[in-house]
PDB file of C-alpha atoms in Angstrom:
ATOM      1  CA  UNK C1305      33.422 -10.217  22.718  1.00  0.00           C
ATOM      2  CA  UNK C1306      30.675 -12.815  23.165  1.00  0.00           C
ATOM      3  CA  UNK C1307      27.076 -11.838  23.806  1.00  0.00           C
ATOM      4  CA  UNK C1308      24.646 -14.315  25.328  1.00  0.00           C
ATOM      5  CA  UNK C1309      20.929 -13.603  25.111  1.00  0.00           C
ATOM      6  CA  UNK C1310      19.064 -14.760  28.179  1.00  0.00           C
ATOM      7  CA  UNK C1311      15.273 -15.030  28.185  1.00  0.00           C
ATOM      8  CA  UNK C1312      14.083 -15.374  31.775  1.00  0.00           C
ATOM      9  CA  UNK C1313      10.363 -15.449  30.948  1.00  0.00           C
ATOM     10  CA  UNK C1314       8.480 -18.533  32.130  1.00  0.00           C
ATOM     11  CA  UNK C1315       7.802 -21.065  29.365  1.00  0.00           C
ATOM     12  CA  UNK C1316       4.074 -21.089  30.088  1.00  0.00           C
ATOM     13  CA  UNK C1317       3.801 -17.310  29.719  1.00  0.00           C
ATOM     14  CA  UNK C1318       1.217 -16.420  27.110  1.00  0.00           C
ATOM     15  CA  UNK C1319       2.590 -14.569  24.118  1.00  0.00           C
ATOM     16  CA  UNK C1320       0.877 -12.208  21.743  1.00  0.00           C
ATOM     17  CA  UNK C1321      -0.197 -13.854  18.520  1.00  0.00           C
ATOM     18  CA  UNK C1322      -1.601 -12.479  15.310  1.00  0.00           C
ATOM     19  CA  UNK C1323      -5.370 -12.624  15.000  1.00  0.00           C
ATOM     20  CA  UNK C1324      -5.116 -12.964  11.251  1.00  0.00           C
ATOM     21  CA  UNK C1325      -2.536 -13.448   8.551  1.00  0.00           C
ATOM     22  CA  UNK C1326      -0.864 -10.341   7.174  1.00  0.00           C
ATOM     23  CA  UNK C1327       0.663  -9.443   3.850  1.00  0.00           C
ATOM     24  CA  UNK C1328       3.538  -7.114   3.155  1.00  0.00           C
ATOM     25  CA  UNK C1329       2.696  -4.006   1.135  1.00  0.00           C
ATOM     26  CA  UNK C1330       5.182  -1.593  -0.431  1.00  0.00           C
ATOM     27  CA  UNK C1331       3.948   1.941   0.148  1.00  0.00           C
ATOM     28  CA  UNK C1332       6.673   3.796  -1.738  1.00  0.00           C
ATOM     29  CA  UNK C1333       7.340   2.697  -5.323  1.00  0.00           C
ATOM     30  CA  UNK C1334      10.624   4.658  -5.340  1.00  0.00           C
ATOM     31  CA  UNK C1335      11.990   2.930  -2.232  1.00  0.00           C
ATOM     32  CA  UNK C1336      10.949  -0.704  -1.889  1.00  0.00           C
ATOM     33  CA  UNK C1337      12.393  -0.906   1.627  1.00  0.00           C
ATOM     34  CA  UNK C1338       9.456   1.222   2.774  1.00  0.00           C
ATOM     35  CA  UNK C1339       6.790  -1.328   3.471  1.00  0.00           C
ATOM     36  CA  UNK C1340       4.207  -2.254   6.059  1.00  0.00           C
ATOM     37  CA  UNK C1341       1.838  -5.101   6.732  1.00  0.00           C
ATOM     38  CA  UNK C1342      -1.930  -5.212   6.380  1.00  0.00           C
ATOM     39  CA  UNK C1343      -4.468  -7.876   7.308  1.00  0.00           C
ATOM     40  CA  UNK C1344      -5.572 -10.410   4.734  1.00  0.00           C
ATOM     41  CA  UNK C1345      -9.225 -10.418   5.825  1.00  0.00           C
ATOM     42  CA  UNK C1346      -9.952  -7.120   4.070  1.00  0.00           C
ATOM     43  CA  UNK C1347     -12.235  -7.115   1.068  1.00  0.00           C
ATOM     44  CA  UNK C1348     -10.603  -6.197  -2.254  1.00  0.00           C
ATOM     45  CA  UNK C1349     -12.183  -2.737  -2.049  1.00  0.00           C
ATOM     46  CA  UNK C1350     -11.006  -2.151   1.552  1.00  0.00           C
ATOM     47  CA  UNK C1351      -7.523  -3.419   0.672  1.00  0.00           C
ATOM     48  CA  UNK C1352      -7.284  -1.067  -2.317  1.00  0.00           C
ATOM     49  CA  UNK C1353      -8.522   1.910  -0.248  1.00  0.00           C
ATOM     50  CA  UNK C1354      -6.110   1.189   2.601  1.00  0.00           C
ATOM     51  CA  UNK C1355      -3.103   0.805   0.307  1.00  0.00           C
ATOM     52  CA  UNK C1356      -4.022   4.014  -1.544  1.00  0.00           C
ATOM     53  CA  UNK C1357      -4.329   5.824   1.799  1.00  0.00           C
ATOM     54  CA  UNK C1358      -0.971   4.519   3.060  1.00  0.00           C
ATOM     55  CA  UNK C1359       0.774   5.464  -0.192  1.00  0.00           C
ATOM     56  CA  UNK C1360      -0.783   8.937  -0.196  1.00  0.00           C
ATOM     57  CA  UNK C1361       0.416   9.490   3.364  1.00  0.00           C
ATOM     58  CA  UNK C1362       3.762   7.669   3.324  1.00  0.00           C
ATOM     59  CA  UNK C1363       5.542  10.935   4.135  1.00  0.00           C
ATOM     60  CA  UNK C1364       4.263  10.804   7.725  1.00  0.00           C
ATOM     61  CA  UNK C1365       6.055   7.518   8.505  1.00  0.00           C
ATOM     62  CA  UNK C1366       9.354   7.778  10.382  1.00  0.00           C
ATOM     63  CA  UNK C1367      11.631   5.352   8.554  1.00  0.00           C
ATOM     64  CA  UNK C1368      14.816   6.465  10.302  1.00  0.00           C
ATOM     65  CA  UNK C1369      15.427   8.540  13.426  1.00  0.00           C
ATOM     66  CA  UNK C1370      16.301  11.656  11.399  1.00  0.00           C
ATOM     67  CA  UNK C1371      12.758  11.557   9.971  1.00  0.00           C
ATOM     68  CA  UNK C1372      11.438  12.443  13.433  1.00  0.00           C
ATOM     69  CA  UNK C1373      11.922  16.192  13.286  1.00  0.00           C
ATOM     70  CA  UNK C1374      11.735  17.890  16.652  1.00  0.00           C
ATOM     71  CA  UNK C1375      12.388  14.678  18.581  1.00  0.00           C
ATOM     72  CA  UNK C1376      15.607  14.836  20.585  1.00  0.00           C
ATOM     73  CA  UNK C1377      18.142  12.106  19.806  1.00  0.00           C
ATOM     74  CA  UNK C1378      18.239  11.402  23.538  1.00  0.00           C
ATOM     75  CA  UNK C1379      14.647  10.191  23.228  1.00  0.00           C
ATOM     76  CA  UNK C1380      14.894   8.289  19.939  1.00  0.00           C
ATOM     77  CA  UNK C1381      18.246   6.570  20.513  1.00  0.00           C
ATOM     78  CA  UNK C1382      19.265   4.009  23.088  1.00  0.00           C
ATOM     79  CA  UNK C1383      22.699   4.016  24.650  1.00  0.00           C
ATOM     80  CA  UNK C1384      23.910   1.175  26.825  1.00  0.00           C
ATOM     81  CA  UNK C1385      26.386   2.682  29.243  1.00  0.00           C
ATOM     82  CA  UNK C1386      29.011   0.073  30.006  1.00  0.00           C
ATOM     83  CA  UNK C1387      32.562   0.236  31.207  1.00  0.00           C
ATOM     84  CA  UNK C1388      34.769  -1.136  28.394  1.00  0.00           C
ATOM     85  CA  UNK C1389      37.406  -2.018  30.973  1.00  0.00           C
ATOM     86  CA  UNK C1390      35.081  -4.429  32.796  1.00  0.00           C
ATOM     87  CA  UNK C1391      34.289  -8.008  31.795  1.00  0.00           C
ATOM     88  CA  UNK C1392      30.755  -8.542  30.469  1.00  0.00           C
ATOM     89  CA  UNK C1393      28.488 -10.725  32.584  1.00  0.00           C
ATOM     90  CA  UNK C1394      25.415 -12.527  31.280  1.00  0.00           C
TER      91      UNK C1394
END
C-alpha cells in the first residue's frame, strides 16, 4: 500500500517559527527518552531552577497514553475508519 502525503497549504502561508533557540534537557535520569526542550536565553540560575523544577515534577508528564489516567482511550487515540476493501485515494 502506498501513502502519498499532500500538503494543500499555500506556499506563502506564514508558518510558526521559534522565537529563540532551544536545547534538549533530560528530565529523568533513569529514562533518557524522557526529555523536553527549554529556551537558551535563560540565565544560568533560571536554567538550573527550571531544570530542577521539571525533574522534581516529571511524574506529571504523560509520556504514553496509559499515563493519562481517567482519560478515555476514545479521546486519546485516533482511529482512521477506512474500508480495507476499497482502493485508497490521495
